[in-house]
Amino acid sequence: QVLLVESGGGAVEAGGSLRLSCAASGLPFDQYNWGWFRQAPGKEREAVSCVGWEGITTYYADSVKGRFTISRNNAENTLYLEMTSLKPEDTAMYYCAAGLIVISSSCTPVTGFNHYGQGTQVTVSS
């Protein structure tokens, strides 16, 4: 059984930082492409960042470039998202996701991500 568990979310003030983690089990972590998605109330889920199975290819949404960093630790089966200079518009539920048939440089297609976690809430106040 595949299980993805996110943690690290919370409430911070604008300009603050958070580090999200996604602990994975039940799948060959190092063979998957990984991503972070977010969904704010009333909005569609959007891709925030992705990293390829090889750990080299990455994608960042324009809105987070220069502020967020994705990384993976294959030895610990864990995906990370380091978020700095947080803005109120970063407020959302953040989900990690895994997929095999994914172009990690563009985080597409979204349908290629077939495993998702339950999410962790990030709230940024102004």
XYZ file of C-alpha atoms in Angstrom:
126
model
C 0.000 0.000 0.000
C 1.355 3.379 -1.041
C 1.397 5.959 1.719
C 2.550 9.570 1.407
C 2.530 11.650 4.570
C 3.171 15.374 4.461
C 4.303 17.418 7.436
C 5.829 20.778 8.233
C 2.953 23.063 7.395
C 1.796 25.776 9.736
C 0.974 29.431 10.194
C 3.683 32.011 9.593
C 3.921 35.708 8.923
C 4.832 37.058 5.518
C 8.550 36.785 4.950
C 8.815 33.672 7.056
C 9.981 30.193 6.124
C 8.705 26.642 6.332
C 10.089 23.269 5.335
C 7.606 20.710 4.141
C 8.405 17.015 4.223
C 6.758 14.059 2.520
C 7.553 10.624 3.877
C 6.821 7.864 1.395
C 6.338 4.153 1.758
C 4.997 1.282 -0.334
C 6.651 2.316 -3.594
C 10.176 2.448 -5.050
C 10.898 6.053 -4.117
C 13.983 6.436 -6.284
C 12.171 5.328 -9.430
C 9.468 7.979 -9.217
C 9.243 11.579 -10.255
C 7.984 13.740 -7.402
C 6.098 16.958 -7.085
C 4.509 19.437 -4.741
C 1.068 20.785 -5.589
C -1.087 23.285 -3.764
C -4.721 24.230 -3.700
C -6.179 27.359 -2.197
C -9.884 27.686 -1.363
C -11.893 28.304 -4.505
C -8.929 27.706 -6.779
C -7.707 24.814 -8.857
C -4.828 22.653 -7.744
C -1.579 23.918 -9.225
C 1.881 22.473 -9.591
C 4.406 24.235 -7.384
C 7.572 22.253 -7.999
C 8.740 18.917 -9.351
C 11.912 16.880 -9.332
C 12.816 14.045 -11.635
C 13.544 10.480 -10.597
C 17.242 11.177 -11.188
C 17.154 14.078 -8.745
C 18.462 16.585 -11.264
C 15.620 17.869 -13.403
C 13.416 20.344 -11.597
C 10.458 22.599 -12.250
C 9.253 25.626 -10.334
C 6.143 27.639 -10.909
C 6.985 31.239 -11.781
C 5.305 32.409 -8.596
C 7.780 30.504 -6.390
C 11.016 30.678 -8.369
C 13.873 31.906 -6.229
C 11.915 31.328 -3.019
C 11.175 27.586 -2.940
C 13.596 24.682 -3.274
C 12.620 21.083 -3.858
C 14.868 18.213 -2.833
C 14.679 14.496 -2.303
C 16.491 12.042 -0.059
C 16.278 8.629 -1.654
C 17.949 6.948 1.328
C 15.175 8.215 3.602
C 12.333 8.007 1.046
C 11.539 11.625 1.760
C 10.694 14.618 -0.397
C 11.209 18.166 0.829
C 10.086 21.661 -0.086
C 12.021 24.506 1.475
C 9.895 27.645 1.351
C 11.335 31.066 2.106
C 10.090 34.642 1.786
C 6.567 33.367 2.123
C 3.720 35.547 0.897
C 0.027 35.554 1.796
C -0.717 34.216 -1.695
C 1.243 31.067 -0.812
C -1.546 30.151 1.586
C -2.931 26.785 0.508
C -3.068 23.087 1.222
C 0.152 21.556 -0.029
C 0.265 18.011 -1.370
C 3.155 15.816 -2.399
C 2.661 13.540 -5.363
C 4.485 10.743 -7.157
C 4.320 9.657 -10.751
C 6.202 7.509 -13.221
C 5.074 8.952 -16.552
C 5.851 12.611 -15.891
C 7.951 15.284 -17.558
C 9.617 16.599 -14.435
C 10.919 19.742 -16.149
C 7.334 20.906 -16.604
C 5.477 18.929 -13.950
C 3.196 17.526 -16.640
C 0.928 15.831 -17.305
C -0.855 16.202 -14.006
C -2.572 12.908 -14.757
C 0.848 11.285 -14.585
C 0.880 11.765 -10.829
C -1.069 8.811 -9.484
C -0.180 8.957 -5.798
C -0.993 11.882 -3.515
C -0.683 12.554 0.172
C -3.401 14.001 2.385
C -1.838 17.434 2.424
C -0.446 19.887 4.935
C -1.867 23.380 5.437
C 0.295 26.451 4.964
C -1.119 29.783 6.086
C 0.781 33.019 5.583
C -0.495 36.167 7.231
C 0.319 39.677 6.106
